[in-house]
mmCIF file of C-alpha atoms in Angstrom:
data_model
loop_
_atom_site.group_PDB
_atom_site.id
_atom_site.type_symbol
_atom_site.label_atom_id
_atom_site.label_comp_id
_atom_site.label_asym_id
_atom_site.label_seq_id
_atom_site.Cartn_x
_atom_site.Cartn_y
_atom_site.Cartn_z
ATOM 1 C CA MET A 17 65.477 119.356 100.517
ATOM 2 C CA LYS A 18 66.131 121.417 103.623
ATOM 3 C CA GLU A 19 67.248 118.293 105.431
ATOM 4 C CA LEU A 20 69.768 117.458 102.698
ATOM 5 C CA ILE A 21 71.262 120.942 102.812
ATOM 6 C CA LEU A 22 71.595 120.613 106.576
ATOM 7 C CA ILE A 23 73.391 117.277 106.140
ATOM 8 C CA ILE A 24 75.805 118.776 103.608
ATOM 9 C CA ILE A 25 76.604 121.832 105.728
ATOM 10 C CA GLY A 26 76.866 119.696 108.836
ATOM 11 C CA SER A 27 79.332 117.276 107.332
ATOM 12 C CA ALA A 28 81.340 119.879 105.404
ATOM 13 C CA LEU A 29 81.767 122.559 108.034
ATOM 14 C CA VAL A 30 80.439 121.679 111.487
ATOM 15 C CA ASN A 31 81.850 118.164 111.708
ATOM 16 C CA ASN A 32 84.716 118.727 109.332
ATOM 17 C CA VAL A 33 86.158 115.348 108.477
ATOM 18 C CA VAL A 34 89.797 116.315 108.984
ATOM 19 C CA LEU A 35 89.685 118.985 111.622
ATOM 20 C CA SER A 36 87.138 117.590 114.026
ATOM 21 C CA GLN A 37 86.948 113.883 113.197
ATOM 22 C CA PHE A 38 90.607 113.294 112.315
ATOM 23 C CA LEU A 39 89.931 111.177 109.261
ATOM 24 C CA GLY A 40 92.139 111.434 106.196
ATOM 25 C CA LEU A 41 95.020 113.079 108.026
ATOM 26 C CA CYS A 42 97.732 111.513 105.864
ATOM 27 C CA PRO A 43 96.786 113.219 102.621
ATOM 28 C CA PHE A 44 95.825 116.351 104.559
ATOM 29 C CA LEU A 45 99.345 116.670 105.936
ATOM 30 C CA GLY A 46 101.146 115.032 103.019
ATOM 31 C CA VAL A 47 99.615 116.460 99.838
ATOM 32 C CA SER A 48 99.101 120.013 101.089
ATOM 33 C CA LYS A 49 102.325 121.644 99.968
ATOM 34 C CA LYS A 50 100.921 123.341 96.859
ATOM 35 C CA ILE A 51 97.417 124.676 96.208
ATOM 36 C CA LYS A 52 97.270 123.040 92.796
ATOM 37 C CA THR A 53 97.999 119.511 93.988
ATOM 38 C CA ALA A 54 95.766 120.025 97.017
ATOM 39 C CA ALA A 55 92.868 121.041 94.774
ATOM 40 C CA GLY A 56 93.507 118.046 92.514
ATOM 41 C CA MET A 57 93.477 115.728 95.480
ATOM 42 C CA GLY A 58 90.294 117.378 96.729
ATOM 43 C CA GLY A 59 88.583 116.874 93.374
ATOM 44 C CA ALA A 60 89.508 113.219 93.274
ATOM 45 C CA VAL A 61 88.322 112.740 96.863
ATOM 46 C CA ILE A 62 84.946 114.402 96.150
ATOM 47 C CA PHE A 63 84.438 112.071 93.204
ATOM 48 C CA VAL A 64 85.461 108.854 94.956
ATOM 49 C CA ILE A 65 83.668 109.514 98.255
ATOM 50 C CA THR A 66 80.402 110.500 96.535
ATOM 51 C CA VAL A 67 80.409 107.369 94.357
ATOM 52 C CA SER A 68 81.527 105.091 97.178
ATOM 53 C CA SER A 69 78.872 106.340 99.596
ATOM 54 C CA ALA A 70 76.198 105.694 96.954
ATOM 55 C CA LEU A 71 77.574 102.217 96.282
ATOM 56 C CA THR A 72 78.074 101.176 99.910
ATOM 57 C CA SER A 73 74.647 102.500 100.844
ATOM 58 C CA LEU A 74 73.037 100.467 98.041
ATOM 59 C CA ILE A 75 74.943 97.339 99.019
ATOM 60 C CA TYR A 76 74.026 97.747 102.663
ATOM 61 C CA GLU A 77 70.357 98.321 101.956
ATOM 62 C CA TYR A 78 69.752 95.750 99.211
ATOM 63 C CA VAL A 79 72.338 93.019 99.852
ATOM 64 C CA LEU A 80 73.493 92.968 103.455
ATOM 65 C CA THR A 81 70.230 93.853 105.218
ATOM 66 C CA PRO A 82 67.966 91.343 103.386
ATOM 67 C CA LEU A 83 70.520 88.587 104.011
ATOM 68 C CA ASN A 84 70.996 89.573 107.677
ATOM 69 C CA LEU A 85 74.710 90.042 107.066
ATOM 70 C CA GLU A 86 75.045 93.542 108.555
ATOM 71 C CA TYR A 87 77.974 92.432 110.671
ATOM 72 C CA LEU A 88 80.048 91.909 107.523
ATOM 73 C CA GLN A 89 79.874 95.627 106.697
ATOM 74 C CA THR A 90 83.512 96.460 107.461
ATOM 75 C CA ILE A 91 84.894 93.670 105.269
ATOM 76 C CA VAL A 92 82.465 94.306 102.422
ATOM 77 C CA PHE A 93 82.945 98.089 102.464
ATOM 78 C CA ILE A 94 86.732 97.972 102.362
ATOM 79 C CA ILE A 95 86.700 95.520 99.458
ATOM 80 C CA VAL A 96 84.122 97.605 97.592
ATOM 81 C CA ILE A 97 86.173 100.772 98.085
ATOM 82 C CA ALA A 98 89.448 99.194 96.974
ATOM 83 C CA ALA A 99 87.761 97.697 93.904
ATOM 84 C CA LEU A 100 85.963 100.955 93.123
ATOM 85 C CA VAL A 101 89.150 102.998 93.146
ATOM 86 C CA GLN A 102 90.840 100.512 90.813
ATOM 87 C CA PHE A 103 87.812 100.476 88.539
ATOM 88 C CA VAL A 104 87.514 104.268 88.399
ATOM 89 C CA GLU A 105 91.195 104.464 87.540
ATOM 90 C CA MET A 106 90.825 102.000 84.659
ATOM 91 C CA VAL A 107 87.673 103.641 83.292
ATOM 92 C CA LEU A 108 89.171 107.118 83.432
ATOM 93 C CA LYS A 109 92.293 105.921 81.666
ATOM 94 C CA LYS A 110 90.185 104.458 78.867
ATOM 95 C CA ILE A 111 87.502 107.084 78.265
ATOM 96 C CA SER A 112 88.948 110.363 79.459
ATOM 97 C CA PRO A 113 92.731 110.592 79.316
ATOM 98 C CA GLY A 114 92.574 114.321 80.068
ATOM 99 C CA LEU A 115 90.701 113.797 83.320
ATOM 100 C CA TYR A 116 92.912 110.818 84.096
ATOM 101 C CA LYS A 117 95.953 112.991 83.749
ATOM 102 C CA SER A 118 94.670 115.531 86.256
ATOM 103 C CA LEU A 119 93.009 113.150 88.737
ATOM 104 C CA GLY A 120 94.686 109.828 87.999
ATOM 105 C CA VAL A 121 97.800 110.374 90.053
ATOM 106 C CA TYR A 122 95.705 110.980 93.160
ATOM 107 C CA LEU A 123 93.509 107.927 92.788
ATOM 108 C CA PRO A 124 95.918 105.296 94.187
ATOM 109 C CA LEU A 125 96.447 107.583 97.164
ATOM 110 C CA ILE A 126 92.743 107.627 97.910
ATOM 111 C CA THR A 127 92.484 103.981 98.895
ATOM 112 C CA THR A 128 94.931 105.018 101.587
ATOM 113 C CA ASN A 129 92.443 107.567 102.891
ATOM 114 C CA CYS A 130 90.461 106.453 105.889
ATOM 115 C CA ALA A 131 87.849 109.139 105.275
ATOM 116 C CA VAL A 132 86.359 106.986 102.504
ATOM 117 C CA LEU A 133 85.677 104.012 104.785
ATOM 118 C CA GLY A 134 84.773 106.402 107.595
ATOM 119 C CA VAL A 135 81.980 108.030 105.583
ATOM 120 C CA ALA A 136 80.569 104.652 104.541
ATOM 121 C CA ILE A 137 80.402 103.554 108.188
ATOM 122 C CA ILE A 138 78.959 106.877 109.395
ATOM 123 C CA ASN A 139 76.203 106.552 106.762
ATOM 124 C CA VAL A 140 75.252 103.185 108.219
ATOM 125 C CA THR A 141 75.439 104.195 111.889
ATOM 126 C CA LYS A 142 73.303 107.285 111.251
ATOM 127 C CA GLU A 143 70.845 105.174 109.227
ATOM 128 C CA TYR A 144 70.907 107.482 106.218
ATOM 129 C CA ASN A 145 68.998 106.382 103.113
ATOM 130 C CA LEU A 146 70.568 106.448 99.648
ATOM 131 C CA ILE A 147 70.007 110.148 98.922
ATOM 132 C CA GLN A 148 71.067 111.222 102.402
ATOM 133 C CA SER A 149 74.182 109.038 102.148
ATOM 134 C CA ILE A 150 75.184 110.662 98.876
ATOM 135 C CA ALA A 151 74.614 114.115 100.399
ATOM 136 C CA ASN A 152 76.673 113.186 103.452
ATOM 137 C CA GLY A 153 79.477 111.784 101.308
ATOM 138 C CA PHE A 154 79.521 114.821 99.064
ATOM 139 C CA GLY A 155 79.479 117.208 102.033
ATOM 140 C CA THR A 156 82.250 115.361 103.842
ATOM 141 C CA ALA A 157 84.442 115.363 100.746
ATOM 142 C CA CYS A 158 83.797 119.074 100.198
ATOM 143 C CA GLY A 159 84.844 119.682 103.801
ATOM 144 C CA PHE A 160 88.031 117.736 103.139
ATOM 145 C CA THR A 161 88.721 119.787 100.000
ATOM 146 C CA VAL A 162 88.103 123.096 101.787
ATOM 147 C CA ALA A 163 90.429 122.107 104.622
ATOM 148 C CA ILE A 164 93.241 120.808 102.411
ATOM 149 C CA VAL A 165 93.140 123.822 100.035
ATOM 150 C CA ILE A 166 93.206 126.319 102.919
ATOM 151 C CA MET A 167 96.064 124.356 104.445
ATOM 152 C CA ALA A 168 98.003 124.406 101.165
ATOM 153 C CA GLY A 169 97.480 128.159 100.830
ATOM 154 C CA LEU A 170 98.806 128.722 104.335
ATOM 155 C CA ARG A 171 101.789 126.447 103.760
ATOM 156 C CA GLU A 172 102.730 128.235 100.548
ATOM 157 C CA ARG A 173 102.875 131.482 102.503
ATOM 158 C CA MET A 174 104.696 129.975 105.445
ATOM 159 C CA GLU A 175 107.521 128.743 103.297
ATOM 160 C CA HIS A 176 109.206 132.140 103.389
ATOM 161 C CA ASN A 177 108.508 132.879 107.026
ATOM 162 C CA ASP A 178 111.053 132.794 109.774
ATOM 163 C CA ILE A 179 110.047 129.748 111.818
ATOM 164 C CA PRO A 180 112.051 128.496 114.840
ATOM 165 C CA GLN A 181 114.360 125.727 113.702
ATOM 166 C CA SER A 182 112.741 122.948 115.714
ATOM 167 C CA PHE A 183 109.262 123.882 114.494
ATOM 168 C CA LYS A 184 110.168 123.575 110.817
ATOM 169 C CA GLY A 185 108.388 120.862 108.881
ATOM 170 C CA THR A 186 105.760 118.768 110.608
ATOM 171 C CA PRO A 187 105.355 120.696 113.894
ATOM 172 C CA ILE A 188 104.367 124.003 112.286
ATOM 173 C CA VAL A 189 101.908 122.190 110.020
ATOM 174 C CA LEU A 190 100.301 120.597 113.066
ATOM 175 C CA VAL A 191 100.108 123.952 114.876
ATOM 176 C CA THR A 192 98.433 125.428 111.785
ATOM 177 C CA ALA A 193 96.007 122.504 111.692
ATOM 178 C CA GLY A 194 95.227 123.100 115.366
ATOM 179 C CA LEU A 195 94.469 126.777 114.739
ATOM 180 C CA MET A 196 92.273 125.823 111.777
ATOM 181 C CA ALA A 197 90.453 123.313 113.962
ATOM 182 C CA MET A 198 89.797 126.094 116.451
ATOM 183 C CA ALA A 199 88.416 128.302 113.688
ATOM 184 C CA PHE A 200 86.174 125.483 112.454
ATOM 185 C CA MET A 201 84.802 125.000 115.974
ATOM 186 C CA GLY A 202 83.104 128.326 115.383
ATOM 187 C CA PHE A 203 80.779 126.608 112.904
ATOM 188 C CA ALA A 204 79.306 124.568 115.738
ATOM 189 C CA GLY A 205 76.626 127.210 116.203
ATOM 190 C CA VAL A 206 75.513 127.186 112.570
ATOM 191 C CA ILE A 207 73.117 124.267 112.863
ATOM 192 C CA MET B 13 113.423 83.534 124.107
ATOM 193 C CA ASN B 14 115.859 86.238 123.067
ATOM 194 C CA LYS B 15 114.002 86.833 119.865
ATOM 195 C CA ILE B 16 110.744 87.371 121.753
ATOM 196 C CA GLY B 17 112.287 89.885 124.117
ATOM 197 C CA GLU B 18 113.941 91.665 121.223
ATOM 198 C CA ARG B 19 110.604 91.997 119.340
ATOM 199 C CA ILE B 20 108.868 93.439 122.389
ATOM 200 C CA TYR B 21 111.736 95.866 123.079
ATOM 201 C CA ASN B 22 111.701 96.842 119.414
ATOM 202 C CA GLY B 23 107.970 97.586 119.503
ATOM 203 C CA ILE B 24 107.912 99.565 122.713
ATOM 204 C CA ILE B 25 111.195 101.494 122.503
ATOM 205 C CA LYS B 26 113.188 101.231 119.303
ATOM 206 C CA GLU B 27 110.416 101.443 116.726
ATOM 207 C CA ASN B 28 107.580 102.759 118.836
ATOM 208 C CA PRO B 29 104.721 103.203 116.347
ATOM 209 C CA THR B 30 103.478 106.460 117.868
ATOM 210 C CA PHE B 31 106.663 108.295 118.785
ATOM 211 C CA VAL B 32 109.225 106.931 116.334
ATOM 212 C CA LEU B 33 107.416 105.603 113.270
ATOM 213 C CA MET B 34 104.543 108.097 113.492
ATOM 214 C CA LEU B 35 102.034 105.571 112.225
ATOM 215 C CA GLY B 36 98.306 105.481 112.817
ATOM 216 C CA MET B 37 97.939 109.225 113.232
ATOM 217 C CA CYS B 38 94.134 109.273 112.938
ATOM 218 C CA PRO B 39 93.411 107.237 116.088
ATOM 219 C CA THR B 40 96.377 108.861 117.836
ATOM 220 C CA LEU B 41 94.778 112.257 117.460
ATOM 221 C CA ALA B 42 91.146 111.246 117.663
ATOM 222 C CA VAL B 43 90.788 109.038 120.717
ATOM 223 C CA THR B 44 93.423 110.416 123.074
ATOM 224 C CA SER B 45 91.141 112.938 124.761
ATOM 225 C CA SER B 46 91.483 110.862 127.927
ATOM 226 C CA ALA B 47 93.912 108.254 129.223
ATOM 227 C CA PHE B 48 91.172 105.626 129.406
ATOM 228 C CA ASN B 49 90.266 106.055 125.737
ATOM 229 C CA GLY B 50 93.937 105.834 124.804
ATOM 230 C CA ILE B 51 94.391 102.556 126.650
ATOM 231 C CA GLY B 52 91.162 101.135 125.166
ATOM 232 C CA MET B 53 92.151 101.973 121.609
ATOM 233 C CA GLY B 54 95.726 100.768 122.133
ATOM 234 C CA LEU B 55 94.686 97.390 123.526
ATOM 235 C CA THR B 56 91.990 96.888 120.877
ATOM 236 C CA THR B 57 94.545 97.560 118.160
ATOM 237 C CA MET B 58 96.994 95.223 119.863
ATOM 238 C CA VAL B 59 94.526 92.337 119.883
ATOM 239 C CA VAL B 60 93.846 92.797 116.164
ATOM 240 C CA LEU B 61 97.552 93.174 115.422
ATOM 241 C CA VAL B 62 98.569 90.000 117.268
ATOM 242 C CA MET B 63 95.878 87.927 115.563
ATOM 243 C CA SER B 64 96.458 89.332 112.087
ATOM 244 C CA ASN B 65 100.250 88.978 112.375
ATOM 245 C CA THR B 66 99.864 85.364 113.482
ATOM 246 C CA ILE B 67 97.493 84.375 110.689
ATOM 247 C CA ILE B 68 99.376 86.280 107.990
ATOM 248 C CA SER B 69 102.630 84.684 109.067
ATOM 249 C CA LEU B 70 100.920 81.289 109.038
ATOM 250 C CA LEU B 71 99.658 81.852 105.507
ATOM 251 C CA ARG B 72 102.737 83.632 104.183
ATOM 252 C CA LYS B 73 103.678 80.774 101.861
ATOM 253 C CA VAL B 74 100.111 80.218 100.663
ATOM 254 C CA ILE B 75 99.119 83.765 99.681
ATOM 255 C CA PRO B 76 100.272 84.574 96.119
ATOM 256 C CA ASP B 77 102.379 87.700 95.904
ATOM 257 C CA GLY B 78 100.106 89.457 93.420
ATOM 258 C CA VAL B 79 97.040 89.492 95.652
ATOM 259 C CA ARG B 80 98.721 89.787 99.030
ATOM 260 C CA MET B 81 97.385 93.252 99.881
ATOM 261 C CA PRO B 82 93.698 92.374 99.291
ATOM 262 C CA ALA B 83 94.272 89.119 101.184
ATOM 263 C CA TYR B 84 95.807 90.971 104.150
ATOM 264 C CA ILE B 85 92.952 93.464 104.161
ATOM 265 C CA VAL B 86 90.350 90.703 104.284
ATOM 266 C CA ILE B 87 92.194 88.964 107.147
ATOM 267 C CA VAL B 88 92.535 92.202 109.106
ATOM 268 C CA ALA B 89 88.918 93.198 108.437
ATOM 269 C CA SER B 90 87.671 89.829 109.713
ATOM 270 C CA PHE B 91 89.545 90.205 112.980
ATOM 271 C CA VAL B 92 88.399 93.785 113.376
ATOM 272 C CA THR B 93 84.791 92.657 112.951
ATOM 273 C CA MET B 94 85.281 89.922 115.547
ATOM 274 C CA VAL B 95 86.850 92.321 118.036
ATOM 275 C CA GLN B 96 84.122 94.864 117.372
ATOM 276 C CA LEU B 97 81.372 92.340 118.127
ATOM 277 C CA LEU B 98 83.172 91.151 121.277
ATOM 278 C CA LEU B 99 83.570 94.722 122.539
ATOM 279 C CA GLN B 100 79.928 95.454 121.787
ATOM 280 C CA GLY B 101 78.923 92.414 123.817
ATOM 281 C CA TYR B 102 81.286 92.513 126.771
ATOM 282 C CA LEU B 103 82.667 96.051 127.062
ATOM 283 C CA PRO B 104 79.883 98.339 125.817
ATOM 284 C CA ALA B 105 81.470 101.363 127.537
ATOM 285 C CA VAL B 106 84.649 101.044 125.459
ATOM 286 C CA TYR B 107 82.587 100.326 122.351
ATOM 287 C CA ASP B 108 80.556 103.498 122.807
ATOM 288 C CA THR B 109 83.494 105.830 123.394
ATOM 289 C CA LEU B 110 85.635 104.503 120.553
ATOM 290 C CA GLY B 111 82.686 104.251 118.150
ATOM 291 C CA ILE B 112 83.632 104.613 114.501
ATOM 292 C CA TYR B 113 87.344 104.295 115.231
ATOM 293 C CA ILE B 114 86.991 100.557 115.917
ATOM 294 C CA PRO B 115 86.028 99.572 112.343
ATOM 295 C CA LEU B 116 88.632 102.059 111.121
ATOM 296 C CA ILE B 117 91.382 99.927 112.692
ATOM 297 C CA VAL B 118 91.238 98.118 109.320
ATOM 298 C CA VAL B 119 92.892 101.069 107.622
ATOM 299 C CA ASN B 120 95.389 101.712 110.427
ATOM 300 C CA CYS B 121 98.810 101.722 108.794
ATOM 301 C CA ILE B 122 100.461 99.984 111.749
ATOM 302 C CA ILE B 123 98.591 96.770 111.040
ATOM 303 C CA LEU B 124 99.172 96.562 107.295
ATOM 304 C CA GLY B 125 102.669 97.950 107.765
ATOM 305 C CA ARG B 126 103.603 95.154 110.164
ATOM 306 C CA ALA B 127 101.925 92.551 107.957
ATOM 307 C CA GLU B 128 103.888 93.726 104.955
ATOM 308 C CA SER B 129 107.242 94.374 106.563
ATOM 309 C CA TYR B 130 107.424 91.674 109.227
ATOM 310 C CA ALA B 131 104.719 89.010 109.398
ATOM 311 C CA SER B 132 104.900 88.160 105.698
ATOM 312 C CA LYS B 133 108.581 87.275 105.990
ATOM 313 C CA ASN B 134 108.980 85.721 109.431
ATOM 314 C CA PRO B 135 107.842 82.591 111.299
ATOM 315 C CA ILE B 136 104.778 82.531 113.518
ATOM 316 C CA ILE B 137 106.191 82.988 117.026
ATOM 317 C CA PRO B 138 108.326 86.079 116.287
ATOM 318 C CA SER B 139 105.466 87.566 114.238
ATOM 319 C CA MET B 140 103.067 87.065 117.110
ATOM 320 C CA PHE B 141 105.404 88.794 119.535
ATOM 321 C CA ASP B 142 106.108 91.501 117.005
ATOM 322 C CA GLY B 143 102.371 92.161 117.220
ATOM 323 C CA VAL B 144 102.508 92.164 121.023
ATOM 324 C CA GLY B 145 105.467 94.561 121.033
ATOM 325 C CA MET B 146 104.049 96.960 118.468
ATOM 326 C CA GLY B 147 100.636 96.824 120.118
ATOM 327 C CA LEU B 148 102.116 97.607 123.533
ATOM 328 C CA GLY B 149 104.175 100.401 121.993
ATOM 329 C CA PHE B 150 101.021 101.867 120.455
ATOM 330 C CA THR B 151 99.163 101.509 123.769
ATOM 331 C CA VAL B 152 101.984 103.244 125.655
ATOM 332 C CA GLY B 153 102.024 106.038 123.058
ATOM 333 C CA LEU B 154 98.266 106.615 123.097
ATOM 334 C CA THR B 155 97.999 106.352 126.868
ATOM 335 C CA SER B 156 100.779 108.841 127.529
ATOM 336 C CA ILE B 157 99.326 111.338 125.059
ATOM 337 C CA GLY B 158 95.928 110.704 126.674
ATOM 338 C CA ILE B 159 97.312 111.280 130.194
ATOM 339 C CA PHE B 160 98.966 114.514 129.078
ATOM 340 C CA ARG B 161 95.830 115.865 127.387
ATOM 341 C CA GLU B 162 93.538 114.817 130.219
ATOM 342 C CA LEU B 163 95.852 116.333 132.842
ATOM 343 C CA ILE B 164 96.135 119.701 131.104
ATOM 344 C CA GLY B 165 92.595 119.752 129.750
ATOM 345 C CA SER B 166 90.626 118.671 132.797
ATOM 346 C CA GLY B 167 93.090 118.254 135.659
ATOM 347 C CA CYS B 168 92.387 114.524 135.942
ATOM 348 C CA ILE B 169 94.182 111.278 135.141
ATOM 349 C CA PHE B 170 91.962 108.250 134.420
ATOM 350 C CA GLY B 171 89.056 110.352 135.625
ATOM 351 C CA ILE B 172 90.611 110.914 139.072
ATOM 352 C CA LYS B 173 91.232 114.506 139.985
ATOM 353 C CA VAL B 174 94.920 115.091 140.624
ATOM 354 C CA MET B 175 95.283 118.837 140.298
ATOM 355 C CA GLY B 176 94.216 121.022 143.213
ATOM 356 C CA ASP B 177 91.397 123.538 143.100
ATOM 357 C CA TRP B 178 93.877 126.258 142.110
ATOM 358 C CA TYR B 179 94.247 124.675 138.694
ATOM 359 C CA GLU B 180 92.153 126.173 135.918
ATOM 360 C CA PRO B 181 91.820 123.432 133.247
ATOM 361 C CA ALA B 182 92.635 124.455 129.669
ATOM 362 C CA THR B 183 89.630 122.725 128.112
ATOM 363 C CA ILE B 184 90.981 123.240 124.586
ATOM 364 C CA PHE B 185 93.367 120.327 125.175
ATOM 365 C CA VAL B 186 90.603 117.744 125.380
ATOM 366 C CA LEU B 187 88.933 119.208 122.265
ATOM 367 C CA ALA B 188 90.001 118.629 118.653
ATOM 368 C CA PRO B 189 92.555 121.489 118.337
ATOM 369 C CA GLY B 190 94.365 120.293 121.469
ATOM 370 C CA ALA B 191 95.227 117.036 119.747
ATOM 371 C CA PHE B 192 97.054 118.917 117.004
ATOM 372 C CA PHE B 193 98.850 121.169 119.499
ATOM 373 C CA VAL B 194 100.050 118.284 121.650
ATOM 374 C CA LEU B 195 101.393 116.410 118.641
ATOM 375 C CA ALA B 196 103.031 119.594 117.327
ATOM 376 C CA MET B 197 104.796 120.085 120.648
ATOM 377 C CA LEU B 198 105.869 116.455 120.692
ATOM 378 C CA THR B 199 107.377 116.562 117.202
ATOM 379 C CA ALA B 200 109.010 119.934 117.902
ATOM 380 C CA VAL B 201 110.679 118.550 121.023
ATOM 381 C CA GLN B 202 111.833 115.528 119.046
ATOM 382 C CA ASN B 203 113.304 117.830 116.401
ATOM 383 C CA LYS B 204 115.032 119.886 119.076
ATOM 384 C CA LEU B 205 116.536 116.835 120.753
ATOM 385 C CA LYS B 206 117.239 115.207 117.394
ATOM 386 C CA ALA B 207 115.486 112.120 118.718
ATOM 387 C CA PRO B 208 115.018 109.356 116.169
ATOM 388 C CA SER B 209 111.574 109.879 114.692
ATOM 389 C CA ALA B 210 109.962 109.619 111.286
ATOM 390 C CA THR B 211 109.458 113.379 111.244
ATOM 391 C CA ASN B 212 113.134 114.257 111.326
ATOM 392 C CA VAL B 213 114.850 111.299 109.747
ATOM 393 C CA GLU B 214 115.435 111.734 106.071
ATOM 394 C CA ASN B 215 116.302 108.216 105.030
ATOM 395 C CA GLU B 216 113.525 105.792 104.245
ATOM 396 C CA SER B 217 112.551 103.036 106.583
ATOM 397 C CA LYS B 218 111.794 99.563 105.433
ATOM 398 C CA LEU B 219 108.046 99.939 105.773
ATOM 399 C CA ALA B 220 105.794 99.753 102.761
ATOM 400 C CA CYS B 221 105.104 103.438 102.644
ATOM 401 C CA GLY B 222 108.391 104.670 104.007
ATOM 402 C CA GLY B 223 106.767 104.299 107.376
ATOM 403 C CA ASN B 224 106.147 107.988 107.568
ATOM 404 C CA CYS B 225 102.525 108.828 106.980
ATOM 405 C CA ILE B 226 102.651 112.301 108.274
ATOM 406 C CA SER B 227 105.070 113.791 105.812
ATOM 407 C CA CYS B 228 104.412 111.314 103.048
ATOM 408 C CA ASN B 229 104.088 113.522 100.014
ATOM 409 C CA ARG B 230 105.162 111.033 97.446
ATOM 410 C CA ILE B 231 102.406 110.882 94.923
ATOM 411 C CA ASP B 232 103.504 107.403 93.909
ATOM 412 C CA CYS B 233 103.306 106.181 97.473
ATOM 413 C CA GLY B 234 99.989 104.439 96.870
ATOM 414 C CA GLU B 235 101.256 103.068 93.580
ATOM 415 C CA LYS B 236 103.556 100.578 95.216
ATOM 416 C CA SER B 237 100.905 99.023 97.333
ATOM 417 C CA LYS B 238 97.707 99.766 95.527
ATOM 418 C CA ALA B 239 95.218 98.147 97.784
ATOM 419 C CA GLU B 240 97.000 99.042 100.937
ATOM 420 C CA SER B 241 94.997 101.369 103.063
ATOM 421 C CA GLU B 242 96.079 103.436 105.933
ATOM 422 C CA ASP B 243 94.688 106.289 107.869
#
């Protein structure tokens, strides 16, 4: 149990997926204009990454390893993730229109998020078992959500600030991300 | 011959993937802590890009339109796996430093972007050189960011000390926050000079996703190309 908590904290805060590993930057910079959309995106990412890390870990352990096909991991994982996102979208549409309405719009965007494939590959390189993989996926996605919601909060405030003309738009967002990355470096001592 | 030269010029200068199109931000920020890493990542991506462009162009009349994205992804993923195994075997130093970012070339938007916007519509030779041009452009972009960060952050270029003893390195520039700061400065300068770049051009480019990952806030952006993945 203690080990799992360490994995979750490690992947959520110490090695934050966006701010120290630079995965999933597109949605982080693109969908972080409003807190509400950022939180929605975060929720969808938590769901997809947790399920996909369970699925990829199972496939790696029970299909690829017994058949000695470990080298096919990249191809298999990307297909699994793309199919999973499509499948989740269809299922949600059918059984829970309410949830689909709040998460559905973010789902197509998630296939375009390299954090999902990144987590699946990290799980394999670190030789995590099924439970550890799920914990790592969940932690990573929580880290993503924390980062994107904080970012959205800051951007909402910054909208009314007096920013030098040439820093408006992308540059100020990147400076903010840099400062956040510095703050998150402080977590390095936690574990 | 002209066409080839034009493609290479287009990739390095006119539509430079790092400075103008702002594609592939994840590797741009992640592996540019030194010039050597930048060049390694750039060349690895170029090899994948040339091969995938060639094969996709070759198969452009065979692949049905409805499943083209999954087909492209499988082609790209196969080449990435091949390159990964080759690096592991022959250049273990590069393999170790780039680590997880090698398999993640699959979801680099430059590769799928070029497949979608160029290789799927053009003959083999121009597509191949489009890959060479774009790959070189990416390499130039990553290497120059890498040189800048390494110079400021550790006073070296390619591991060779160039600054005198008087220089106190600002280590933050080789760490994660430095990547964001360098890119922020770069985009701010581009805004100031009104240089053509995806961050300050309003109109949409011809790329699948508007070509502008960094300020892509269109929620429907994934809708158009469902299976397309990018970093």
